[in-house]
Amino acid sequence: MTAGRQAAGGLRDGDAGREVLLKGWVARRRDLGELIFLTLRDRSGLVQVVFDRARCPGAAVDAAGEARSEDVVAVRGEVLRRAEAQRNRDLPTGDVEVLARSLEFLARSETPPFVVEDRTNATEELRLEYRYLDLRRPALLKNFVLRDEIAFRVRKVLHERGFLEVETPMLTRSTPEGARDFLVPSRVHHGQWYALPQSPQLFKQILMISGFERYFQIARCFRDEDLRADRQFEFTQIDLEMSFPTEEDVFDTVEAFLVEAFAAAGIAVARPFRRLTFREAMDRFGTDRPDLRYGLELCDLSKAAAGTAFAPFEKALASGGTVRGLRVPGGAAFSRKRLDALTERAKELGAAGLLWFKKTGAEVSSPAKKALTDAELERLLGAAGVADGDLLLAVADREKAALAALAALRAEAARELGLVDETQYVFCWVTEFPLLGFDDETKQWFPMNHPFTGPREEDLERLEADPGSVRARAYDVVVNGWELGSGSIRIHRADLQERVFRVLGIGEAEGKERFGFLLDALKYGAPPHGGIALGLDRICAIAAGAPSLRDVIAFPKTTSGIDLMTKAPASVFPEQLRELGIAPPRAPESPRENAASPGGPGETRPGR
Ligand code: ASP
């Protein structure tokens, strides 16, 4: 606080009788003629200021009569204890008010386009356009106070454990994290481009080769991906790397700072985190980011379904697929309409269809009942452990489709049955991911993570013969169905790195061209190393209970990638493009559509 100035939100009963100077914004004004109430807001909170003609100088009361929402004012006055009946339980400062002696306007405000209050019905577009007003809302501001605290605690834990915070370049080469790059043209070297980093991956590995042993960075990353509701082009990672680590060293470090980070929001996190292999997670929950706040585990019905004459089972199993089920306790009460909706949902999720079986007493109802013998039906329900009053949902399809559909239905059923405890935060590590995936279109193996992920030693002999069966020394940290971060123990030998590149179809020339510097560095004594990166935005959103990542990012972009406040992306002057050696687009018919022309004559700054 500036000398002499008090924090409005900090005033309490014990301050009664004090002379104070407050500076802040007019949040509300209530004018009763002889008596005017202003609610004054600063970063610390809100307090009521009273201007009473009977007790205050006339000039102060006159000035208060002129005050409008969002004016910036300086108020001097005396803190008074409020009468019991007049205490405001909704405000932390509600036991007191300030009787004004003077009011000075430091800046006037135009009428804001929406009322700056926690509860607002302004559209998000309007709020993003006037983000500076939006951020004045205490509910939003508190997310940034929390974010600051979380970042501080993470830094503290890492610093105390000997991690060095090192900045890595923003203007660099493409990093293979699997997304599209943002490119920046070079003015000095026409036709050459920098890429904004998708992550500091290669630099942090090089820092290990440089002998830094422990690195971290709260790093900005850029990925030009198709935006989904909750994804931004640029985001922040807690990025770290260690030399000579085992998986356990990484887990211990991450658990230590996550406990501190969530404690900042009053959330207790239990350690050690649970562990699941990828295979286990997929089989039991249908996803590699399981929500472990509830059970509702999936089951494999393939064995029980084999040998039946039911066409969907036969078809799926004959083509190498699977039959998986989800037992919903008490689900026999689901209406036909609800089941139809679930079936539609499963199809939307890419499954061939959804089968259901309801057990009520000795009675089983199901659209598949006629196609199955009693013994087959019993075998199926038995395999799923179906009891009286339960519903069994089953999908017969390729494994990927069946699991994806059932994972989504599991989450929906849990919500519907009230099984989700919103006060719980259940963390887990998912390990032993497959090293590679196969792209059916390009007929190529691709890295499930990035191409520097180390394979498990015992699987290495199958790398060329059966690449799909090789497990990686990769891990994800997951909470309540959200992936918070992923990492791995890396490849630290040039020969193995080249071998993996070969399996990925990255030839020697291409490998040299794209990652030559890493391959070279690996030849000069690279220590075994590994690390992880966690999404700071996501951590903050979960800890803050914020519905959107945009609530914890000061200046986010819309889902179509636009910054509504600055109006970026924007056109630039043709001259700027020429300097960069980029030909301005040809002038279209209408000058308004000309992306490279900043508008009318006389305009000095590029506009949108
Ligand atoms: N660079 C990886 C990522 O951004 C994380 C890691 O492997 O450390 O996902």
Coordinates of C-alpha atoms and ligand atoms in Angstrom, one line a residue:
M1 CA 0.0 0.0 0.0
T2 CA 1.2 3.5 -0.8
A3 CA 2.3 5.5 2.3
G4 CA -0.7 6.7 4.2
R5 CA -3.2 4.7 2.1
Q6 CA -5.2 1.9 3.6
A7 CA -6.6 -1.2 1.9
A8 CA -10.4 -0.8 1.7
G9 CA -11.0 -4.5 1.9
G10 CA -8.9 -4.9 5.1
L11 CA -10.9 -2.6 7.4
R12 CA -12.4 -4.4 10.4
D13 CA -14.1 -3.8 13.7
G14 CA -10.7 -3.1 15.4
D15 CA -10.1 -0.1 13.0
A16 CA -13.0 1.8 14.5
G17 CA -12.0 5.4 15.3
R18 CA -9.0 5.4 12.8
E19 CA -8.5 8.2 10.3
V20 CA -8.0 6.5 6.9
L21 CA -7.1 7.5 3.3
L22 CA -8.6 5.2 0.7
K23 CA -8.0 5.2 -3.0
G24 CA -10.0 3.1 -5.4
W25 CA -13.0 2.8 -7.7
V26 CA -16.6 3.7 -7.1
A27 CA -18.3 0.4 -7.3
R28 CA -21.8 1.6 -6.4
R29 CA -23.6 4.7 -5.3
R30 CA -26.8 5.0 -3.4
D31 CA -28.1 8.6 -3.2
L32 CA -30.7 9.3 -0.5
G33 CA -30.4 13.1 -0.8
E34 CA -29.0 14.0 2.6
L35 CA -27.2 10.7 2.8
I36 CA -25.0 9.2 0.1
F37 CA -23.4 5.8 0.2
L38 CA -20.5 4.9 -2.0
T39 CA -19.1 1.4 -2.1
L40 CA -15.3 1.8 -2.7
R41 CA -13.4 -1.0 -4.4
D42 CA -9.7 -1.6 -4.5
R43 CA -7.7 -4.7 -5.0
S44 CA -8.2 -5.8 -1.5
G45 CA -12.0 -5.6 -1.5
L46 CA -15.0 -3.3 -0.9
V47 CA -16.0 -1.0 1.9
Q48 CA -18.9 1.3 2.4
V49 CA -18.3 5.1 2.6
V50 CA -20.9 7.4 4.0
F51 CA -21.5 11.0 3.1
D52 CA -23.9 12.5 5.6
R53 CA -24.9 16.2 5.3
A54 CA -25.4 16.3 9.1
R55 CA -21.9 15.0 9.9
C56 CA -19.7 15.6 6.8
P57 CA -18.3 18.7 5.1
G58 CA -20.7 20.0 2.5
A59 CA -18.0 19.9 -0.3
A60 CA -17.5 16.1 0.3
V61 CA -21.2 15.4 0.1
D62 CA -21.5 17.5 -3.0
A63 CA -18.6 15.7 -4.6
A64 CA -20.2 12.3 -3.7
G65 CA -23.3 13.5 -5.5
E66 CA -21.3 13.8 -8.7
A67 CA -19.6 10.4 -8.3
R68 CA -20.3 7.7 -10.9
S69 CA -19.5 4.0 -11.2
E70 CA -15.8 3.3 -11.9
D71 CA -14.6 6.9 -11.1
V72 CA -11.3 6.7 -9.4
V73 CA -11.4 8.6 -6.1
A74 CA -9.4 9.4 -3.0
V75 CA -11.5 9.5 0.2
R76 CA -10.4 10.6 3.7
G77 CA -12.6 9.7 6.6
E78 CA -13.0 8.0 9.9
V79 CA -13.8 4.3 10.4
L80 CA -17.0 3.8 12.4
R81 CA -18.4 0.7 13.9
R82 CA -21.8 0.0 12.4
A83 CA -24.8 -0.6 14.6
E84 CA -25.6 -4.3 15.1
A85 CA -28.7 -4.1 12.9
Q86 CA -26.8 -2.4 10.1
R87 CA -23.9 -4.8 9.7
N88 CA -23.5 -6.3 6.3
R89 CA -22.8 -10.0 6.6
D90 CA -22.0 -10.3 2.8
L91 CA -18.9 -8.1 3.1
P92 CA -15.8 -8.9 5.1
T93 CA -15.7 -5.2 5.9
G94 CA -19.4 -5.2 6.8
D95 CA -19.0 -4.5 10.5
V96 CA -17.6 -1.0 9.7
E97 CA -18.1 2.0 7.3
V98 CA -16.1 5.1 6.6
L99 CA -17.6 8.5 7.4
A100 CA -16.1 10.7 4.7
R101 CA -14.3 14.0 5.4
S102 CA -13.3 14.6 1.8
L103 CA -13.6 13.1 -1.7
E104 CA -11.2 13.9 -4.6
F105 CA -11.6 12.6 -8.1
L106 CA -8.4 11.2 -9.5
A107 CA -10.0 10.1 -12.8
R108 CA -13.5 10.1 -14.1
S109 CA -15.0 7.1 -15.9
E110 CA -17.4 6.9 -18.8
T111 CA -20.5 4.8 -18.2
P112 CA -19.0 1.2 -18.4
P113 CA -20.6 -1.1 -20.9
F114 CA -21.5 -3.5 -18.1
V115 CA -21.7 -3.3 -14.4
V116 CA -18.5 -4.3 -12.7
E117 CA -19.8 -6.9 -10.3
D118 CA -19.1 -10.5 -9.5
R119 CA -22.5 -11.6 -10.9
T120 CA -22.8 -10.3 -14.4
N121 CA -25.0 -11.1 -17.3
A122 CA -22.7 -9.4 -19.8
T123 CA -21.8 -11.7 -22.6
E124 CA -18.2 -13.2 -22.6
E125 CA -17.5 -11.3 -25.9
L126 CA -18.3 -8.0 -24.3
R127 CA -16.3 -8.9 -21.2
L128 CA -13.3 -9.9 -23.3
E129 CA -13.5 -6.7 -25.3
Y130 CA -13.4 -4.7 -22.1
R131 CA -11.1 -7.1 -20.3
Y132 CA -9.7 -4.3 -18.1
L133 CA -13.2 -3.8 -16.6
D134 CA -13.9 -7.5 -16.5
L135 CA -10.7 -8.1 -14.5
R136 CA -11.9 -5.5 -11.9
R137 CA -14.5 -8.0 -10.8
P138 CA -13.4 -9.4 -7.5
A139 CA -14.4 -13.0 -8.5
L140 CA -12.0 -12.9 -11.5
L141 CA -9.3 -11.0 -9.6
K142 CA -9.1 -13.7 -7.0
N143 CA -8.2 -16.3 -9.6
F144 CA -5.1 -14.2 -10.4
V145 CA -4.2 -13.9 -6.7
L146 CA -4.4 -17.7 -6.5
R147 CA -2.4 -18.1 -9.7
D148 CA 0.4 -15.9 -8.4
E149 CA 0.4 -17.9 -5.1
I150 CA 0.5 -21.2 -7.0
A151 CA 3.4 -20.2 -9.3
F152 CA 5.3 -18.8 -6.3
R153 CA 4.9 -22.1 -4.3
V154 CA 5.9 -24.2 -7.3
R155 CA 9.0 -22.1 -7.8
K156 CA 9.8 -22.3 -4.1
V157 CA 9.6 -26.1 -4.0
L158 CA 11.7 -26.5 -7.1
H159 CA 14.2 -23.9 -6.0
E160 CA 14.6 -25.7 -2.7
R161 CA 15.2 -28.9 -4.5
G162 CA 18.0 -27.5 -6.5
F163 CA 16.2 -26.8 -9.8
L164 CA 17.6 -23.9 -11.8
E165 CA 15.1 -21.6 -13.5
V166 CA 16.4 -21.1 -17.0
E167 CA 14.8 -19.2 -19.9
T168 CA 14.8 -20.8 -23.3
P169 CA 14.2 -19.0 -26.6
M170 CA 10.9 -17.9 -28.1
L171 CA 12.3 -17.6 -31.5
T172 CA 13.6 -21.0 -32.4
R173 CA 13.1 -24.1 -34.6
S174 CA 10.1 -26.3 -34.8
T175 CA 9.7 -28.6 -31.7
P176 CA 8.0 -31.9 -32.5
E177 CA 5.1 -31.9 -30.1
G178 CA 2.7 -32.9 -32.8
A179 CA 1.0 -29.6 -33.4
R180 CA 1.3 -27.0 -36.1
D181 CA 3.9 -24.3 -35.5
F182 CA 3.5 -20.6 -35.3
L183 CA 6.1 -19.2 -37.7
V184 CA 7.9 -15.9 -37.6
P185 CA 9.6 -14.6 -40.7
S186 CA 13.2 -13.4 -40.5
R187 CA 13.8 -9.9 -41.7
V188 CA 17.5 -10.5 -41.9
H189 CA 17.3 -13.8 -43.7
H190 CA 14.5 -13.6 -46.2
G191 CA 12.8 -16.9 -46.8
Q192 CA 14.0 -18.3 -43.4
W193 CA 11.6 -18.7 -40.5
Y194 CA 11.7 -19.1 -36.8
A195 CA 9.1 -21.2 -35.1
L196 CA 7.6 -20.3 -31.7
P197 CA 8.3 -23.2 -29.3
Q198 CA 5.6 -25.8 -28.8
S199 CA 7.6 -26.6 -25.7
P200 CA 11.1 -26.1 -24.5
Q201 CA 11.6 -29.9 -24.9
L202 CA 14.9 -29.9 -26.9
F203 CA 16.5 -27.1 -24.9
K204 CA 15.8 -28.7 -21.6
Q205 CA 17.4 -31.9 -22.8
I206 CA 20.4 -29.9 -24.1
L207 CA 20.6 -28.3 -20.6
M208 CA 21.0 -31.7 -19.1
I209 CA 23.8 -32.5 -21.6
S210 CA 25.3 -29.2 -20.5
G211 CA 25.4 -30.5 -16.9
F212 CA 22.7 -28.3 -15.3
E213 CA 21.3 -31.4 -13.7
R214 CA 18.0 -29.9 -12.7
Y215 CA 16.1 -27.3 -14.8
F216 CA 12.7 -25.8 -14.6
Q217 CA 10.8 -23.0 -16.2
I218 CA 7.3 -21.6 -16.1
A219 CA 7.3 -21.6 -19.9
R220 CA 5.1 -20.2 -22.5
C221 CA 4.3 -22.6 -25.3
F222 CA 2.6 -22.1 -28.6
R223 CA 0.7 -24.6 -30.7
D224 CA -1.4 -23.7 -33.7
E225 CA -4.0 -26.4 -33.1
D226 CA -7.6 -26.3 -34.0
L227 CA -9.1 -24.6 -31.0
R228 CA -11.6 -26.5 -28.8
A229 CA -13.7 -24.8 -26.2
D230 CA -11.0 -25.0 -23.6
R231 CA -7.7 -24.7 -25.5
Q232 CA -5.6 -21.7 -26.2
F233 CA -3.0 -21.1 -28.8
E234 CA -0.5 -20.1 -26.1
F235 CA -0.4 -21.6 -22.7
T236 CA 1.9 -22.0 -19.8
Q237 CA 3.7 -25.1 -18.6
I238 CA 5.6 -25.9 -15.5
D239 CA 8.4 -27.5 -17.4
L240 CA 11.2 -29.5 -15.7
E241 CA 14.0 -31.9 -16.5
M242 CA 16.4 -33.9 -14.3
S243 CA 19.6 -35.8 -14.9
F244 CA 20.1 -39.3 -13.6
P245 CA 16.5 -39.7 -12.5
T246 CA 14.2 -42.6 -12.1
E247 CA 10.5 -42.2 -12.7
E248 CA 10.2 -42.1 -8.9
D249 CA 12.4 -38.9 -8.7
V250 CA 10.1 -37.2 -11.2
F251 CA 7.0 -38.3 -9.4
D252 CA 8.3 -37.2 -6.0
T253 CA 9.2 -33.8 -7.3
V254 CA 5.8 -33.2 -9.0
E255 CA 3.8 -34.6 -6.1
A256 CA 5.7 -32.2 -3.7
F257 CA 4.8 -29.1 -5.6
L258 CA 1.2 -30.1 -6.5
V259 CA 0.5 -30.6 -2.8
E260 CA 1.7 -27.1 -2.2
A261 CA -0.1 -25.6 -5.2
F262 CA -3.5 -27.1 -4.3
A263 CA -3.0 -26.2 -0.6
A264 CA -2.9 -22.5 -1.8
A265 CA -6.6 -23.0 -2.7
G266 CA -7.3 -24.9 0.6
I267 CA -7.4 -28.2 -1.2
A268 CA -5.8 -31.2 0.6
V269 CA -4.1 -33.6 -1.8
A270 CA -3.2 -37.1 -0.5
R271 CA 0.2 -38.6 -1.3
P272 CA 1.5 -40.8 -2.7
F273 CA -0.6 -40.5 -5.9
R274 CA -2.2 -43.7 -7.1
R275 CA -0.5 -45.6 -9.9
L276 CA -2.1 -47.2 -13.0
T277 CA -0.5 -48.6 -16.1
F278 CA -1.9 -47.4 -19.3
R279 CA -3.3 -50.9 -20.0
E280 CA -5.0 -51.0 -16.6
A281 CA -6.4 -47.5 -17.0
M282 CA -7.9 -48.3 -20.4
D283 CA -9.3 -51.7 -19.3
R284 CA -10.8 -50.4 -16.1
F285 CA -11.9 -46.9 -17.1
G286 CA -11.8 -46.8 -20.9
T287 CA -9.4 -43.8 -20.8
D288 CA -5.9 -42.8 -20.0
R289 CA -7.1 -40.0 -17.8
P290 CA -9.5 -41.7 -15.5
D291 CA -11.7 -39.9 -12.9
L292 CA -11.0 -42.0 -9.8
R293 CA -13.5 -40.2 -7.5
Y294 CA -15.9 -43.1 -8.2
G295 CA -15.8 -46.7 -9.1
L296 CA -18.1 -47.8 -12.0
E297 CA -15.3 -49.8 -13.7
L298 CA -15.7 -51.3 -17.1
C299 CA -15.6 -55.0 -17.7
D300 CA -14.4 -57.3 -20.6
L301 CA -17.3 -59.3 -21.9
S302 CA -15.5 -60.7 -24.9
K303 CA -15.1 -64.2 -23.5
A304 CA -18.7 -64.4 -22.4
A305 CA -19.9 -63.0 -25.8
A306 CA -17.8 -65.5 -27.8
G307 CA -19.7 -68.3 -29.3
T308 CA -23.1 -66.6 -29.2
A309 CA -25.0 -66.3 -32.4
F310 CA -25.7 -62.6 -31.8
A311 CA -24.6 -60.8 -34.9
P312 CA -23.0 -57.6 -33.4
F313 CA -20.9 -59.8 -31.1
E314 CA -19.9 -62.1 -33.8
K315 CA -19.0 -59.3 -36.1
A316 CA -16.9 -57.4 -33.6
L317 CA -15.0 -60.4 -32.3
A318 CA -14.4 -61.9 -35.8
S319 CA -12.7 -58.7 -36.9
G320 CA -10.4 -58.5 -33.9
G321 CA -12.6 -56.2 -31.9
T322 CA -14.0 -56.6 -28.4
V323 CA -17.1 -56.5 -26.3
R324 CA -16.9 -54.3 -23.2
G325 CA -19.5 -53.5 -20.6
L326 CA -20.4 -51.0 -17.9
R327 CA -22.5 -52.1 -15.0
V328 CA -24.6 -49.3 -13.7
P329 CA -25.8 -50.1 -10.2
G330 CA -29.5 -49.3 -9.8
G331 CA -29.6 -48.4 -13.5
A332 CA -32.6 -50.7 -14.2
A333 CA -34.7 -47.7 -13.3
F334 CA -33.4 -45.8 -16.4
S335 CA -36.3 -45.0 -18.7
R336 CA -36.5 -46.2 -22.3
K337 CA -36.1 -42.6 -23.4
R338 CA -32.9 -42.3 -21.3
L339 CA -31.5 -45.5 -22.8
D340 CA -32.3 -44.3 -26.3
A341 CA -30.5 -41.1 -25.5
L342 CA -27.5 -43.0 -24.2
T343 CA -27.5 -45.1 -27.4
E344 CA -27.5 -42.0 -29.5
R345 CA -24.6 -40.6 -27.4
A346 CA -22.6 -43.8 -27.9
K347 CA -23.1 -43.6 -31.7
E348 CA -22.0 -39.9 -31.6
L349 CA -18.9 -41.0 -29.8
G350 CA -18.1 -43.3 -32.7
A351 CA -19.3 -46.7 -31.4
A352 CA -21.3 -49.0 -33.7
G353 CA -24.1 -49.0 -31.2
L354 CA -25.1 -49.6 -27.6
L355 CA -26.7 -52.7 -26.0
W356 CA -28.4 -52.6 -22.7
F357 CA -29.6 -55.3 -20.3
K358 CA -31.8 -54.5 -17.3
K359 CA -32.2 -56.9 -14.4
T360 CA -35.3 -56.6 -12.3
G361 CA -35.9 -59.6 -10.0
A362 CA -35.6 -62.7 -12.1
E363 CA -36.6 -60.7 -15.2
V364 CA -34.0 -59.5 -17.8
S365 CA -35.1 -57.1 -20.5
S366 CA -32.9 -56.2 -23.4
P367 CA -33.3 -55.7 -27.2
A368 CA -30.7 -58.5 -27.6
K369 CA -32.7 -61.0 -25.5
K370 CA -34.2 -62.9 -28.3
A371 CA -30.9 -63.5 -30.0
L372 CA -29.3 -65.0 -26.9
T373 CA -30.0 -68.3 -25.1
D374 CA -30.8 -68.1 -21.3
A375 CA -27.4 -69.6 -20.6
E376 CA -25.6 -67.1 -22.8
L377 CA -27.5 -64.2 -21.1
E378 CA -26.6 -65.5 -17.7
R379 CA -23.0 -65.8 -18.7
L380 CA -22.9 -62.3 -19.9
L381 CA -24.6 -60.8 -16.9
G382 CA -22.5 -63.0 -14.6
A383 CA -19.3 -61.7 -16.3
A384 CA -20.4 -58.1 -15.5
G385 CA -21.5 -58.9 -12.0
V386 CA -25.0 -57.6 -12.7
A387 CA -27.3 -57.7 -9.6
D388 CA -31.0 -57.1 -9.1
G389 CA -31.9 -53.5 -10.2
D390 CA -28.7 -53.0 -12.3
L391 CA -28.3 -52.0 -15.9
L392 CA -25.5 -53.3 -18.1
L393 CA -24.4 -51.2 -21.0
A394 CA -22.3 -53.0 -23.6
V395 CA -20.5 -52.0 -26.8
A396 CA -19.2 -54.5 -29.4
D397 CA -16.7 -52.8 -31.6
R398 CA -13.0 -52.1 -32.2
E399 CA -11.3 -51.7 -28.8
K400 CA -10.6 -48.0 -29.3
A401 CA -14.2 -47.1 -30.2
A402 CA -15.7 -49.4 -27.5
L403 CA -13.6 -48.0 -24.7
A404 CA -14.0 -44.4 -25.8
A405 CA -17.8 -44.7 -25.8
L406 CA -18.0 -46.5 -22.5
A407 CA -15.6 -44.0 -20.8
A408 CA -17.9 -41.2 -21.7
L409 CA -21.0 -43.1 -20.6
R410 CA -19.2 -43.9 -17.4
A411 CA -18.7 -40.2 -16.7
E412 CA -22.3 -39.4 -17.5
A413 CA -23.7 -42.2 -15.4
A414 CA -21.6 -41.2 -12.5
R415 CA -22.9 -37.6 -12.7
E416 CA -26.5 -38.9 -13.0
L417 CA -26.2 -41.2 -10.1
G418 CA -24.7 -38.5 -7.9
L419 CA -21.4 -40.4 -7.5
V420 CA -19.1 -37.5 -8.1
D421 CA -17.8 -35.9 -4.9
E422 CA -16.8 -32.4 -6.0
T423 CA -14.8 -31.8 -2.8
Q424 CA -12.4 -34.7 -3.7
Y425 CA -9.2 -34.4 -5.8
V426 CA -7.9 -37.8 -6.7
F427 CA -4.5 -37.8 -8.4
C428 CA -2.9 -40.6 -10.2
W429 CA 0.1 -41.5 -12.3
V430 CA -0.6 -43.3 -15.6
T431 CA 2.5 -45.2 -16.7
E432 CA 3.8 -47.6 -19.4
F433 CA 2.2 -45.8 -22.4
P434 CA 2.8 -47.4 -25.7
L435 CA 5.8 -45.7 -27.4
L436 CA 4.2 -45.5 -30.8
G437 CA 0.9 -45.4 -32.5
F438 CA 0.0 -46.4 -36.0
D439 CA -1.6 -44.0 -38.4
D440 CA -4.0 -46.0 -40.6
E441 CA -4.0 -43.3 -43.3
T442 CA -0.3 -42.6 -43.8
K443 CA 0.6 -46.2 -42.8
Q444 CA 3.3 -44.8 -40.5
W445 CA 4.3 -45.2 -36.9
F446 CA 4.1 -42.0 -35.0
P447 CA 5.4 -41.1 -31.5
M448 CA 2.6 -41.2 -28.9
N449 CA 4.3 -38.4 -27.1
H450 CA 7.4 -36.9 -28.9
P451 CA 10.2 -38.8 -30.6
F452 CA 12.7 -38.4 -27.7
T453 CA 10.7 -40.6 -25.3
G454 CA 12.7 -43.6 -24.0
P455 CA 11.4 -47.1 -24.6
R456 CA 11.4 -49.6 -21.8
E457 CA 14.6 -51.6 -21.8
E458 CA 12.9 -55.0 -21.7
D459 CA 10.7 -54.1 -24.8
L460 CA 13.6 -52.8 -26.9
E461 CA 14.3 -56.0 -28.7
R462 CA 10.8 -55.7 -30.4
L463 CA 11.3 -52.1 -31.6
E464 CA 11.6 -53.1 -35.3
A465 CA 9.7 -56.4 -35.3
D466 CA 6.6 -55.3 -33.3
P467 CA 6.8 -51.5 -32.7
G468 CA 3.2 -51.3 -31.4
S469 CA 4.1 -53.6 -28.5
V470 CA 6.9 -51.4 -27.1
R471 CA 6.1 -49.6 -24.0
A472 CA 7.5 -46.2 -23.2
R473 CA 9.1 -44.9 -20.0
A474 CA 6.4 -42.2 -20.2
Y475 CA 3.9 -41.0 -17.6
D476 CA 1.0 -38.7 -17.2
V477 CA -0.3 -37.1 -14.0
V478 CA -4.1 -37.0 -13.9
V479 CA -6.7 -35.6 -11.5
N480 CA -10.4 -36.1 -11.6
G481 CA -10.4 -37.0 -15.3
W482 CA -8.1 -34.2 -16.3
E483 CA -4.6 -34.7 -17.7
L484 CA -2.4 -32.2 -15.9
G485 CA 0.9 -33.1 -17.5
S486 CA 3.0 -35.7 -19.2
G487 CA 6.6 -36.6 -19.4
S488 CA 9.1 -39.4 -19.8
I489 CA 12.6 -40.7 -19.2
R490 CA 14.3 -39.8 -22.5
I491 CA 16.6 -41.4 -25.0
H492 CA 20.1 -40.3 -24.1
R493 CA 22.1 -42.3 -26.6
A494 CA 22.5 -41.1 -30.2
D495 CA 22.4 -44.7 -31.6
L496 CA 19.0 -45.4 -29.9
Q497 CA 17.6 -42.1 -31.0
E498 CA 18.6 -42.8 -34.6
R499 CA 17.0 -46.2 -34.3
V500 CA 13.7 -44.8 -33.1
F501 CA 13.8 -42.2 -35.9
R502 CA 14.2 -45.0 -38.4
V503 CA 11.1 -46.8 -37.0
L504 CA 9.3 -43.4 -37.3
G505 CA 10.3 -43.2 -40.9
I506 CA 12.6 -40.2 -40.2
G507 CA 15.5 -40.8 -42.5
E508 CA 19.1 -39.8 -41.7
A509 CA 18.9 -36.7 -43.8
E510 CA 15.6 -35.5 -42.3
G511 CA 16.8 -36.4 -38.8
K512 CA 20.0 -34.3 -39.3
E513 CA 18.0 -31.4 -40.8
R514 CA 15.4 -31.2 -38.1
F515 CA 17.2 -32.4 -34.9
G516 CA 20.9 -32.5 -36.0
F517 CA 21.9 -30.3 -33.0
L518 CA 20.3 -32.8 -30.6
L519 CA 21.8 -35.8 -32.3
D520 CA 25.2 -34.1 -32.2
A521 CA 24.9 -33.1 -28.6
L522 CA 23.9 -36.7 -27.7
K523 CA 27.4 -37.8 -29.0
Y524 CA 29.2 -35.7 -26.4
G525 CA 28.3 -37.4 -23.2
A526 CA 24.6 -37.1 -22.5
P527 CA 23.6 -38.1 -19.0
P528 CA 20.5 -40.3 -18.6
H529 CA 17.7 -37.7 -18.1
G530 CA 14.0 -37.2 -17.9
G531 CA 11.3 -34.8 -17.0
I532 CA 7.8 -33.6 -17.4
A533 CA 5.6 -30.6 -18.2
L534 CA 2.4 -29.7 -16.5
G535 CA -0.3 -27.2 -17.6
L536 CA -0.2 -24.3 -15.2
D537 CA -3.4 -22.8 -16.6
R538 CA -5.3 -26.1 -16.1
I539 CA -3.9 -26.5 -12.5
C540 CA -5.1 -22.9 -11.7
A541 CA -8.5 -23.5 -13.2
I542 CA -9.1 -26.7 -11.3
A543 CA -7.7 -25.2 -8.0
A544 CA -9.9 -22.1 -8.5
G545 CA -12.9 -24.1 -9.4
A546 CA -13.1 -22.0 -12.6
P547 CA -15.3 -23.3 -15.4
S548 CA -13.0 -22.1 -18.1
L549 CA -9.2 -21.7 -18.7
R550 CA -10.1 -18.2 -19.8
D551 CA -10.9 -17.4 -16.2
V552 CA -7.3 -17.9 -15.1
I553 CA -5.6 -16.3 -18.2
A554 CA -5.5 -12.5 -18.0
F555 CA -5.8 -11.8 -21.7
P556 CA -7.2 -15.0 -23.4
K557 CA -8.3 -15.4 -26.9
T558 CA -11.7 -16.6 -28.1
T559 CA -12.2 -20.0 -29.4
S560 CA -11.6 -18.6 -32.9
G561 CA -8.2 -17.3 -31.8
I562 CA -9.1 -13.6 -31.6
D563 CA -8.0 -11.2 -28.8
L564 CA -11.2 -9.1 -28.7
M565 CA -9.4 -6.4 -26.7
T566 CA -6.4 -5.7 -28.9
K567 CA -8.2 -7.1 -32.0
A568 CA -5.3 -9.4 -32.8
P569 CA -4.6 -10.9 -35.2
A570 CA -4.5 -7.8 -37.3
S571 CA -3.4 -6.7 -40.7
V572 CA 0.0 -5.0 -41.2
F573 CA 1.4 -2.4 -43.5
P574 CA 2.6 -3.7 -46.9
E575 CA 5.9 -2.1 -46.1
Q576 CA 6.3 -4.4 -43.1
L577 CA 5.7 -7.4 -45.4
R578 CA 8.2 -6.1 -47.9
E579 CA 10.9 -5.8 -45.3
L580 CA 10.3 -9.4 -44.4
G581 CA 10.6 -10.4 -48.0
I582 CA 6.9 -11.4 -48.1
A583 CA 4.8 -10.3 -51.0
P584 CA 1.7 -8.4 -49.9
P585 CA -1.4 -10.2 -51.0
R586 CA -2.8 -8.9 -54.3
A587 CA -5.3 -6.0 -53.7
P588 CA -8.8 -7.5 -53.7
E589 CA -11.9 -5.7 -55.2
S590 CA -13.0 -4.1 -52.0
P591 CA -10.4 -2.3 -50.0
R592 CA -12.1 -3.2 -46.8
E593 CA -11.2 -6.9 -47.3
N594 CA -7.6 -6.2 -48.1
A595 CA -5.8 -8.0 -45.3
A596 CA -2.5 -6.2 -45.9
S597 CA -4.0 -2.7 -46.1
P598 CA -4.5 -0.9 -42.8
G599 CA -7.4 1.1 -44.0
G600 CA -8.0 4.7 -45.1
P601 CA -5.3 7.3 -45.8
G602 CA -3.8 9.1 -42.9
E603 CA -4.0 6.1 -40.7
T604 CA -0.7 5.6 -38.9
R605 CA -1.2 2.3 -37.2
P606 CA -2.2 -1.0 -38.7
G607 CA -5.8 -1.9 -37.7
R608 CA -7.9 -5.0 -38.0
Ligands
ASP1 N1 7.6 -31.5 -23.8 C1 6.5 -32.4 -23.3 C2 5.2 -31.7 -23.6 O1 5.1 -30.5 -23.8 C3 6.6 -32.7 -21.9 C4 7.8 -33.5 -21.6 O2 8.0 -34.6 -22.2 O3 8.5 -33.1 -20.6 O4 4.2 -32.3 -23.5

